[in-house]
Short mmCIF file of C-alpha atoms in Angstrom, two decimals:
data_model
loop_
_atom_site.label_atom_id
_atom_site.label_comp_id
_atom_site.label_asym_id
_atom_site.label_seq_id
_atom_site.Cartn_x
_atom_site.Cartn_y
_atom_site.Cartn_z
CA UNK D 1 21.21 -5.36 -19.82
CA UNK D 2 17.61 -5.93 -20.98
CA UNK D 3 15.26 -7.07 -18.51
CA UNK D 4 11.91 -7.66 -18.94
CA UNK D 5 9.06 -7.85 -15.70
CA UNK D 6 6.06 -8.55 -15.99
CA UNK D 7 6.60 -9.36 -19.32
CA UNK D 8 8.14 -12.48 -18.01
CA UNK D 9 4.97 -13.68 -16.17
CA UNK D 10 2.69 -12.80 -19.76
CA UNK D 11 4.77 -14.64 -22.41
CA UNK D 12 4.16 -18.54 -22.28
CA UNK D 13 8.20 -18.82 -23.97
CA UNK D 14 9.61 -16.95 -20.63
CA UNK D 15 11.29 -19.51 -18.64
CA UNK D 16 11.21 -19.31 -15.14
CA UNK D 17 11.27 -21.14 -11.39
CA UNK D 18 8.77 -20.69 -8.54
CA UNK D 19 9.25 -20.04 -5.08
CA UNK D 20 6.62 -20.06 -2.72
CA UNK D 21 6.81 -18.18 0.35
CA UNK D 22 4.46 -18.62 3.93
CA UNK D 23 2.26 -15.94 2.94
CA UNK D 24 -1.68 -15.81 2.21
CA UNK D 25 -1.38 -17.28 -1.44
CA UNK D 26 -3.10 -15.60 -4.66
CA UNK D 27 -4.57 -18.37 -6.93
CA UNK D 28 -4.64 -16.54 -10.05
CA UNK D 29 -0.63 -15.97 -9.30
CA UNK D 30 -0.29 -19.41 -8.86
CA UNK D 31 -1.67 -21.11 -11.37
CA UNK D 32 -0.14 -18.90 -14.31
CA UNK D 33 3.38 -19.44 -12.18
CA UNK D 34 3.40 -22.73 -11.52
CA UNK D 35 2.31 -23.88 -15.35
CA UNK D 36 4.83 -22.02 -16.82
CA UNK D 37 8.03 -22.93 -13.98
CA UNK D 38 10.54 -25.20 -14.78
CA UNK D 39 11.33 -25.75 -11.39
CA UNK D 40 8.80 -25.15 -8.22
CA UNK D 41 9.50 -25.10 -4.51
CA UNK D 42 7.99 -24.05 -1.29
CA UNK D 43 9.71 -22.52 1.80
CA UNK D 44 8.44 -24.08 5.15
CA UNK D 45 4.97 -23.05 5.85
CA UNK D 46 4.42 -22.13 2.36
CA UNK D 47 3.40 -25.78 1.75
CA UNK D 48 0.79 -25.46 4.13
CA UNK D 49 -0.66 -22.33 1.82
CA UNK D 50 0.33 -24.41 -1.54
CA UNK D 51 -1.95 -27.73 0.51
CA UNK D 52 -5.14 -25.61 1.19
CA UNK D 53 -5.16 -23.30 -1.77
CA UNK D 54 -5.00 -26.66 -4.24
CA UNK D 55 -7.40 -28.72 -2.26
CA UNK D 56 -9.25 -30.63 -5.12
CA UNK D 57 -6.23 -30.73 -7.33
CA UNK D 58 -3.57 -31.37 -5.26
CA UNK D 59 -1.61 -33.98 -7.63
CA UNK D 60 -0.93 -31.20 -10.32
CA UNK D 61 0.55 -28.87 -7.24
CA UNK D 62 2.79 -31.09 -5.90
CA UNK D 63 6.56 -28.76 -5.31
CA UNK D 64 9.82 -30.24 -6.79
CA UNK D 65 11.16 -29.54 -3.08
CA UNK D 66 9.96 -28.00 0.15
CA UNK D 67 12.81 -26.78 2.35
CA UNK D 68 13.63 -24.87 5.54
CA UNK D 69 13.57 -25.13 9.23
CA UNK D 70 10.29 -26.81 9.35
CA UNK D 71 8.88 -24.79 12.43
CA UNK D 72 6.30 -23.99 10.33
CA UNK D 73 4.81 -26.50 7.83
CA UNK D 74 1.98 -28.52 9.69
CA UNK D 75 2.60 -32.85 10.67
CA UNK D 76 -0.15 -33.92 7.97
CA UNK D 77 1.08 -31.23 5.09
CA UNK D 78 4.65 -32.65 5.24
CA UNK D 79 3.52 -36.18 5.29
CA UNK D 80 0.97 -35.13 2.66
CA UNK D 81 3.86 -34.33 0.40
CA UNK D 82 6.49 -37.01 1.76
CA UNK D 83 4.01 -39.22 0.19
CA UNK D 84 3.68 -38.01 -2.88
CA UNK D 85 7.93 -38.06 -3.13
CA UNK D 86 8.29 -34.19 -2.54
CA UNK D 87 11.91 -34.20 -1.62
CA UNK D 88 12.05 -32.36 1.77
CA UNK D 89 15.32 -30.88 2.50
CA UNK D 90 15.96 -29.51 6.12
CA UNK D 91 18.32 -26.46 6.59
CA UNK D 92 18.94 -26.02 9.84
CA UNK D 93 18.43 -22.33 11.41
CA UNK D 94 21.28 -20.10 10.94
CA UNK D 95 21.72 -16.56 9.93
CA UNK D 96 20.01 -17.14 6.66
CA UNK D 97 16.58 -17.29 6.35
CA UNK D 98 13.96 -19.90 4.99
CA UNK D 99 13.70 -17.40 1.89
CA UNK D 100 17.54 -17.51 1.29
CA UNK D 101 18.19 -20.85 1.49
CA UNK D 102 15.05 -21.85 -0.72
CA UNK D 103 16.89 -19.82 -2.73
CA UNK D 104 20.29 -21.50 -2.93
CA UNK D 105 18.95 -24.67 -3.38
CA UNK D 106 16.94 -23.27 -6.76
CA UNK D 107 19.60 -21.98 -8.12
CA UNK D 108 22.10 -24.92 -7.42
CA UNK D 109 19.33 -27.04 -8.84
CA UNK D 110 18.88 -25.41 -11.67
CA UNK D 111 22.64 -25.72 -12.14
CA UNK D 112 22.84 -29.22 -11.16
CA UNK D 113 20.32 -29.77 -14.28
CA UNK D 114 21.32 -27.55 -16.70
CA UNK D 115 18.23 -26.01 -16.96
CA UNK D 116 17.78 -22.32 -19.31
CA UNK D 117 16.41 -20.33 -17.03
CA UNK D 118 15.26 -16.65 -17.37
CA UNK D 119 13.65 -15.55 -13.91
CA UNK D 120 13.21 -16.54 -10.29
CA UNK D 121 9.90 -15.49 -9.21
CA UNK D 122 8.68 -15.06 -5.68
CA UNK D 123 5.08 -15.17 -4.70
CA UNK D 124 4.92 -13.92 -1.10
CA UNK D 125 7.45 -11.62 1.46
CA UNK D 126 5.96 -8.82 1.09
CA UNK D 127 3.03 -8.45 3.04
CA UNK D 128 2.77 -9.01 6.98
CA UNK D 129 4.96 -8.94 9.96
CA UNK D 130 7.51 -5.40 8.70
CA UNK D 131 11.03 -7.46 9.47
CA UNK D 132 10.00 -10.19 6.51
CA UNK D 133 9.37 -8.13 4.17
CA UNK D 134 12.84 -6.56 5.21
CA UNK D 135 14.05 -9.72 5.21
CA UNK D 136 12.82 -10.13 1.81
CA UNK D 137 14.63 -7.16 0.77
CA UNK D 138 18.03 -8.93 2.62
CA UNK D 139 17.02 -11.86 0.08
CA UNK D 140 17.51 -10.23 -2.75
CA UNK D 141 20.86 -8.58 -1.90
CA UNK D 142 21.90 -11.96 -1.00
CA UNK D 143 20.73 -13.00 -4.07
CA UNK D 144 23.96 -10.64 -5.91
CA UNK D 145 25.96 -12.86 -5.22
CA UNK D 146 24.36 -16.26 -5.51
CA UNK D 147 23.09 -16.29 -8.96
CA UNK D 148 23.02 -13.83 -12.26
CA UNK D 149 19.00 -14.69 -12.41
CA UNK D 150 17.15 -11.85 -12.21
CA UNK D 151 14.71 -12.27 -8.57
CA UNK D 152 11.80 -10.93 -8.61
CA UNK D 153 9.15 -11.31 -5.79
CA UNK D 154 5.30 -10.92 -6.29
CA UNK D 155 2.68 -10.64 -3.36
CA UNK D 156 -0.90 -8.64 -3.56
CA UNK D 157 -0.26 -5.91 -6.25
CA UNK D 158 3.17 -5.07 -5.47
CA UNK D 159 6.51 -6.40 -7.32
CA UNK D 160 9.92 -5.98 -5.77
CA UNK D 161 13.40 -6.77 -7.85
CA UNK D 162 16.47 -5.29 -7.04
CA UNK D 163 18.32 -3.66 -10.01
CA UNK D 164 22.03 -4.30 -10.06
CA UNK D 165 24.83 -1.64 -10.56
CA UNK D 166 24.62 -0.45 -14.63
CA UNK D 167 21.65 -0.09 -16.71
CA UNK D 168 18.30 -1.82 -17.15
CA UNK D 169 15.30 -1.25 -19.77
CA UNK D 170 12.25 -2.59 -17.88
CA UNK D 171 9.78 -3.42 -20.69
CA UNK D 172 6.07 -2.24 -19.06
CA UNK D 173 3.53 -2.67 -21.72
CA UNK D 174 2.13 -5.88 -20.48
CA UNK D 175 -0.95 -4.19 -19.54
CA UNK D 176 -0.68 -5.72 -15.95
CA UNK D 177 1.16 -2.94 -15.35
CA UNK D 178 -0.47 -0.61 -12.17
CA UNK D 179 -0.44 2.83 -11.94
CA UNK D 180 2.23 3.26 -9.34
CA UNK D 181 6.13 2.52 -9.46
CA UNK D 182 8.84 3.38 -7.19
CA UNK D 183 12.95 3.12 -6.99
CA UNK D 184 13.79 2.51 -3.36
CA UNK D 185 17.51 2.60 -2.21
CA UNK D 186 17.29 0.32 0.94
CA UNK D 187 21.01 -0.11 1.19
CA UNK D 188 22.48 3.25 0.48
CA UNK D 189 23.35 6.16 -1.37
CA UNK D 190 22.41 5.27 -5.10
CA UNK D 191 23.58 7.55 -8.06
CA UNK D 192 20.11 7.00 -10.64
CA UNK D 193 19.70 8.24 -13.89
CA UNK D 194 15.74 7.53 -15.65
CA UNK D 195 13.69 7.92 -18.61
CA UNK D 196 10.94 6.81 -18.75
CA UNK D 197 9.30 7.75 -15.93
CA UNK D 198 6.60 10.82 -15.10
CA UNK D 199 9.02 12.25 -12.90
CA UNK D 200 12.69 11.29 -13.86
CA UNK D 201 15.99 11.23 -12.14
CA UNK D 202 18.98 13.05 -13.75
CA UNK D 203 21.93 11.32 -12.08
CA UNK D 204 20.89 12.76 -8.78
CA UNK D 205 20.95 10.87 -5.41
CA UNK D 206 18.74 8.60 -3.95
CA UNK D 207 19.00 8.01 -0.46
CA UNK D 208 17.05 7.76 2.74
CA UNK D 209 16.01 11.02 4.56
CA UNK D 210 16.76 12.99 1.64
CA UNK D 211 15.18 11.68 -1.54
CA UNK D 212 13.42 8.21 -2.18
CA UNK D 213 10.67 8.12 -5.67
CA UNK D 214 7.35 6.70 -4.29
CA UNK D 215 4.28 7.38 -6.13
CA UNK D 216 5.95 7.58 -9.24
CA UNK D 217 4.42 6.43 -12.47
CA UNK D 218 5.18 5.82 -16.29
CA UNK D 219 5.75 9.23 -18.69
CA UNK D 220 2.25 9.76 -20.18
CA UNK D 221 1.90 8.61 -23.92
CA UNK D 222 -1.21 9.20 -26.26
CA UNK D 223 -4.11 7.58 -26.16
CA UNK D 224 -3.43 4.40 -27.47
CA UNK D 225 0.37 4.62 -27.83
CA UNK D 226 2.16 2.06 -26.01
CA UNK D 227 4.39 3.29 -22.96
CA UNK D 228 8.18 3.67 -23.58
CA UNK D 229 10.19 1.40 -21.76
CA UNK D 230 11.68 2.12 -17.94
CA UNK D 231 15.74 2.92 -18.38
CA UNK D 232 17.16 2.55 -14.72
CA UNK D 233 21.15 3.38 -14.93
CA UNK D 234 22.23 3.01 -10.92
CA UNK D 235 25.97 3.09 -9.49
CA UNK D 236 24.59 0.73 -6.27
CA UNK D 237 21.87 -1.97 -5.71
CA UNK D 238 18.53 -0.23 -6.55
CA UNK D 239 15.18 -2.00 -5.58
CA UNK D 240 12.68 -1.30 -8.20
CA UNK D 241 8.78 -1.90 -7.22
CA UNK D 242 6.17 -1.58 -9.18
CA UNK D 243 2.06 -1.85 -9.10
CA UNK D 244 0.14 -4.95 -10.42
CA UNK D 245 -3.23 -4.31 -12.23
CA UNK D 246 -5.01 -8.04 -12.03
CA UNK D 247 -7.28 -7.34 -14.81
CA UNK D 248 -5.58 -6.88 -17.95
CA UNK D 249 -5.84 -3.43 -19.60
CA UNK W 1 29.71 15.21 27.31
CA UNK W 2 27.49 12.43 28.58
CA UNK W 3 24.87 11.43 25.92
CA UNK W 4 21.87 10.01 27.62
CA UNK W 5 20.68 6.68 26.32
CA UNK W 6 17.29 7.47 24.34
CA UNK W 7 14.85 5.78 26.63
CA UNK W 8 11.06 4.13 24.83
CA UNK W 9 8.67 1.84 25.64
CA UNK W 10 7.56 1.55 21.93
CA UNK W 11 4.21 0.18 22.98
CA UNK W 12 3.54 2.11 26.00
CA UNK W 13 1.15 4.15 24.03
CA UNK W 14 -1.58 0.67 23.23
CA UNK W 15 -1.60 0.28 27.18
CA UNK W 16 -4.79 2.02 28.62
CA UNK W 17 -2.19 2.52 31.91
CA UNK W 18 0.13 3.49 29.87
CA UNK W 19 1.83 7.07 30.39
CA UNK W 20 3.01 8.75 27.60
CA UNK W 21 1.12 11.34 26.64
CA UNK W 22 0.84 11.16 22.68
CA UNK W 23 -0.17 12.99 19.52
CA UNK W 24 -1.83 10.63 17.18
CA UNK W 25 -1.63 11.00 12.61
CA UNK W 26 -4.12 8.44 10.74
CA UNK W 27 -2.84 7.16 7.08
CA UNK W 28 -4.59 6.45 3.85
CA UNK W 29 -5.00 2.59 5.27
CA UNK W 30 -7.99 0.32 6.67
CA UNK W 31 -7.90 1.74 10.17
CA UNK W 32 -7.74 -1.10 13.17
CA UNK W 33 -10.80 -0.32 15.49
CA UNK W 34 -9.07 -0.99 19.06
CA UNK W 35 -5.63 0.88 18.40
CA UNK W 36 -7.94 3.70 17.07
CA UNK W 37 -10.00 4.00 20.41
CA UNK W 38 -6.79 3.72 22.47
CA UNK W 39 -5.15 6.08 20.56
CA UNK W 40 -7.51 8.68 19.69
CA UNK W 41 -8.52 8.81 23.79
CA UNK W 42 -4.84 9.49 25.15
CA UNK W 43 -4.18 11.97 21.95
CA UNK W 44 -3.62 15.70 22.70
CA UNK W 45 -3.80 16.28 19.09
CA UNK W 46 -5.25 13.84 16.39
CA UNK W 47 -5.30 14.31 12.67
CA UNK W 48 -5.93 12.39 9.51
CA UNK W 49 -3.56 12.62 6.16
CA UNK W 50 -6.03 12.52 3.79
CA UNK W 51 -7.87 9.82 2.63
CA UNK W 52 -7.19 8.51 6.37
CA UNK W 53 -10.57 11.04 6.80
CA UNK W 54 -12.17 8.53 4.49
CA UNK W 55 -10.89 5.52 6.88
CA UNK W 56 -12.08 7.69 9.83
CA UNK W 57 -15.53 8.41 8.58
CA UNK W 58 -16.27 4.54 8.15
CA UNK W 59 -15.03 3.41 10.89
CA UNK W 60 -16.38 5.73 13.39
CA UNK W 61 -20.22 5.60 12.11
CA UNK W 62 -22.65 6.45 15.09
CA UNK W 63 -20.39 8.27 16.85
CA UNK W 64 -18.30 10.37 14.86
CA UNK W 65 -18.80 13.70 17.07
CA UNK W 66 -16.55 11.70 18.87
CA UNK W 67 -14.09 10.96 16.83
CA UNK W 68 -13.59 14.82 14.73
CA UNK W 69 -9.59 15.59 13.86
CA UNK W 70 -8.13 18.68 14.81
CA UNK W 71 -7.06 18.72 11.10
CA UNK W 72 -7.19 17.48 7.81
CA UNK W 73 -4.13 17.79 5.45
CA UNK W 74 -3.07 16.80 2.26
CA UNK W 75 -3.34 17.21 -1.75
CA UNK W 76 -6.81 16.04 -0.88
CA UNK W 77 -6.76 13.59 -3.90
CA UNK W 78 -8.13 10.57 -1.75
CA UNK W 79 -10.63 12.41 0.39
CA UNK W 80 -14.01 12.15 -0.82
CA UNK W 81 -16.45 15.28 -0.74
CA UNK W 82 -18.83 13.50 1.36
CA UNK W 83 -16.45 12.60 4.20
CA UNK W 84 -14.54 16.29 3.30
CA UNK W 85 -17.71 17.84 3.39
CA UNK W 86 -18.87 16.52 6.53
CA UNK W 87 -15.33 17.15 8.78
CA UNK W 88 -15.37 20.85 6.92
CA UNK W 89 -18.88 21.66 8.72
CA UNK W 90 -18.00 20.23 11.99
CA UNK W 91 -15.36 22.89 12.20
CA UNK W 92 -12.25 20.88 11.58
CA UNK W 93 -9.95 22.39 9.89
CA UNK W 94 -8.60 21.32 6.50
CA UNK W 95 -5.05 21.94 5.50
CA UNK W 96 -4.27 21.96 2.04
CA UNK W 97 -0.35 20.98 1.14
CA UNK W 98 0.29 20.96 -2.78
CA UNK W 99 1.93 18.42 -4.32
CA UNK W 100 5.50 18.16 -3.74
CA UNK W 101 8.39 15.88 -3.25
CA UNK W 102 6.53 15.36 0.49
CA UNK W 103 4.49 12.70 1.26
CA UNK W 104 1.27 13.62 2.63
CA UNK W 105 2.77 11.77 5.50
CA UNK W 106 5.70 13.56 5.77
CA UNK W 107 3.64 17.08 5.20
CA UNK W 108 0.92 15.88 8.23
CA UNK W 109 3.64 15.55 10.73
CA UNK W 110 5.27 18.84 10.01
CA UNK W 111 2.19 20.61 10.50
CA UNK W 112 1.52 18.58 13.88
CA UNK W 113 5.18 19.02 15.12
CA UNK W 114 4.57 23.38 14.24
CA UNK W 115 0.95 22.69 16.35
CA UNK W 116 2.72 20.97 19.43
CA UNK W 117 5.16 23.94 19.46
CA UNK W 118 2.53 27.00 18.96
CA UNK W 119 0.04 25.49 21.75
CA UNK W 120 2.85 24.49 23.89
CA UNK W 121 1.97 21.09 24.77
CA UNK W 122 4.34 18.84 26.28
CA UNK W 123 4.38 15.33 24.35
CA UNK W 124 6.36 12.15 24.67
CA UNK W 125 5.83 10.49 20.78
CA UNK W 126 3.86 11.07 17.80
CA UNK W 127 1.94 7.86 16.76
CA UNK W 128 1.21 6.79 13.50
CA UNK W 129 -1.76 4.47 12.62
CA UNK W 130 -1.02 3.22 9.14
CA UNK W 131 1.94 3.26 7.10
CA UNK W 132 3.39 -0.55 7.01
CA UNK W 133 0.77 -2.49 5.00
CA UNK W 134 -0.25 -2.35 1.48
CA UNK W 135 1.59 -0.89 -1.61
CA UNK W 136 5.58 -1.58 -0.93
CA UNK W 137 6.23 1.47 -2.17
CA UNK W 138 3.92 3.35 0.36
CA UNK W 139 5.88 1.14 3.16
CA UNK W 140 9.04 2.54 2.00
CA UNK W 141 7.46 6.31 1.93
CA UNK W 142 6.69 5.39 5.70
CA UNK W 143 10.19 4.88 5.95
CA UNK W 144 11.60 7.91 4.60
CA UNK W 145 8.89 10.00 6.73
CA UNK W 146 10.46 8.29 9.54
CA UNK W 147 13.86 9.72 8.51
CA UNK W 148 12.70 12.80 7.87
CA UNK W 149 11.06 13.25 11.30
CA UNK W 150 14.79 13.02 12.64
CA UNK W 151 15.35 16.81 11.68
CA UNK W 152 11.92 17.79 12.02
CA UNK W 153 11.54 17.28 15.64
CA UNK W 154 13.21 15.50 18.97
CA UNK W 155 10.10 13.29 18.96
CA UNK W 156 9.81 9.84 18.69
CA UNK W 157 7.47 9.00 15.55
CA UNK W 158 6.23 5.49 15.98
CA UNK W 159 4.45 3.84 13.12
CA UNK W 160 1.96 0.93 13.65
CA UNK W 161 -0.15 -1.40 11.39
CA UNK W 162 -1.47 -4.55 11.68
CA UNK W 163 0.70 -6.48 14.32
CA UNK W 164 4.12 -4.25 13.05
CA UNK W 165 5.16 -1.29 14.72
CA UNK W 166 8.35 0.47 13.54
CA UNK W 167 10.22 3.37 14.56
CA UNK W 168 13.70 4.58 13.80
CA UNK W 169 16.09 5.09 16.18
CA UNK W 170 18.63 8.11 15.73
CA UNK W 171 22.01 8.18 15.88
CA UNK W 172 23.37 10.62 18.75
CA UNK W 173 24.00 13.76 16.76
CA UNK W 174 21.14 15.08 14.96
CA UNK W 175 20.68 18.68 14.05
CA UNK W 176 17.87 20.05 13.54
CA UNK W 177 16.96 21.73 10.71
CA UNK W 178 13.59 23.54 9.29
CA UNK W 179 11.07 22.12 7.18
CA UNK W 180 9.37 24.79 5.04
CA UNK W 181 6.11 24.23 2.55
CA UNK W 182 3.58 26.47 2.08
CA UNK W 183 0.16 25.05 2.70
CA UNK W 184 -3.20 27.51 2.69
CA UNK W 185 -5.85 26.21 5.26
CA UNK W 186 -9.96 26.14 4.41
CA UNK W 187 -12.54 26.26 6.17
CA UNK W 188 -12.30 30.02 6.86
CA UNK W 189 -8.87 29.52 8.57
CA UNK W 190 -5.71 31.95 7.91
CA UNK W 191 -3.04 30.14 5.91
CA UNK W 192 -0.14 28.86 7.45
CA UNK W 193 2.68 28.74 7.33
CA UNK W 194 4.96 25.50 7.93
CA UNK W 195 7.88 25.92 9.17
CA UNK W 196 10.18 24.70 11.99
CA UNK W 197 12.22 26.91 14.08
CA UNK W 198 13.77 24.80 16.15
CA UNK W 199 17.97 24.79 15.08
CA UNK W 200 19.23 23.17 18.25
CA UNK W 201 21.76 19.90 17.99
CA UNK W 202 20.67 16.55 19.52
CA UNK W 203 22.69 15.04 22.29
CA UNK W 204 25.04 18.40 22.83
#
């Protein structure tokens, strides 16, 4: 399975959808998102972000849908975007969160309209309260089963996708790349096999309490070479996260 | 066999009435002014992994003879030679621990859970400042320390940043085992080394 990742953000011919989550927004990250997305949708209180963030240019902002529990988008925002025909689509608290069922409606949306789509990008859920960026995390194991899309989710300089069982090539020659990546295996034992890497796995475990790779980063190349590409083989769920450099090398 | 339900108030240690006598480990993050005061005035032992010296320094100008770690350790990487330089002459010690598959995290603790055992002190939880906020990746690390404290000592290791704390909670049956690194110590000190010796079982 190919997979590109940042890649996918770069290239205007990448095709993706936007969800916003209620987290502090990052312009830059929006505006290259949200020109490129097919499809573009906030989660609750994200509209109150997406409102303040695009004051002055508000009409080209305006979110195919905004859904959740609406505990947290403000009176005047919602109105705001009732107005402007936003469709607002309530889903009532349950077990799943605002994230997850943003997320169902995408991809049954993108269904519903046929769309090509490549990627499902996330800006926000990582940063803040601890138990939403876990819940993040829950998101994208949820997110398995609900579609074959690649998810990624994008907040500060930090990108989180979770790598399904088998292999992936993770192109990283954007030059947005950071310095730092990681493979994380947040639900379990995960057999992992890398090249790519400065320090590599050879089929060995990774698994909380006895070996997790933080602080890794891509095998050195010379000067002026362009980095080999990530391989990631895994037997479980793996969540890949990487470093974001906003300045283009 | 009766296992005794692990009892915590996890935020015990931000109350100035609170009881629990701590040891407190700073992180490479910006450092929250109020949880440091509280903190760093119920510690029995207080060190910095470090670039938390860095963090320290800054946020402790015009009265940092108040606010000097009992030690320094790390792979020194993020520790600038002004702010190393400055802790090194006010006798604290530094605590080299070479790059491994350790976190400086995970390498700070071990040396303060071998410190709490050689001086003897009696402690209810190791507090982290730090950990939870930044690069995901580094949040994760905090994570894994967190694990690995579970065979490093009976201690509670609490984590806080920002308005998160976290802490893991262990299963009844722990054993635990001994942690061994080799770090060398500057500053004129003898090195040590670190290593556990505790081998009991939890909850037997």
């Amino acid at each position: 399975m190919i997979m590109t990742s940042l890649s996918r953000l770069c290239f205007s011919t990448q095709r993706i959808c936007l969800i916003i989550l209620n987290q502090p927004l990052d312009k830059d990250y929006l505006h290259i998102l949200w020109s490129k997305a097919l499809l573009r949708a906030c989660a609750d209180g994200a509209a109150n972000h997406l409102y303040n963030v695009t004051a002055g240019e508000r009409d080209s902002f305006l979110p195919d849908y905004i859904s959740g529990d609406f505990d947290s988008i403000t009176t005047e925002v919602k109105a705001f975007y009732a107005d402007k025909g936003c469709r607002l689509i309530e889903t009532a608290d349950q077990d799943l969160t605002d994230f997850t069922k943003c997320l169902a409606i995408m991809v049954e949306e993108i269904h519903r309209r046929q769309l090509q789509v490549d990627t499902i990008v996330t800006l926000g859920g990582l940063a803040g309260r601890l138990d939403q960026t876990m819940a993040s995390v829950e998101t994208l194991y949820h997110s398995l089963t609900m579609t074959q899309l690649p998810l990624l989710v994008i907040q500060g300089t930090s990108l989180a996708c979770l790598l399904r069982p088998g292999s992936h090539r993770l192109q990283v020659n954007t030059g947005l790349e950071g310095e730092w990546c990681s493979l994380i295996p947040v639900g379990g034992p995960c057999q992992t096999l890398t090249t790519g890497l400065k320090w590599n796995l050879s089929n060995q475990v990774l698994q909380f309490g006895k070996l997790v790779s933080t602080s890794n980063t891509y095998e050195p190349v010379a000067p002026g070479e362009p980095r080999k590409p990530v391989t990631v083989t895994t037997d479980q769920p793996l969540l890949w996260s990487m470093g974001i450099c906003k300045v283009k090398k």
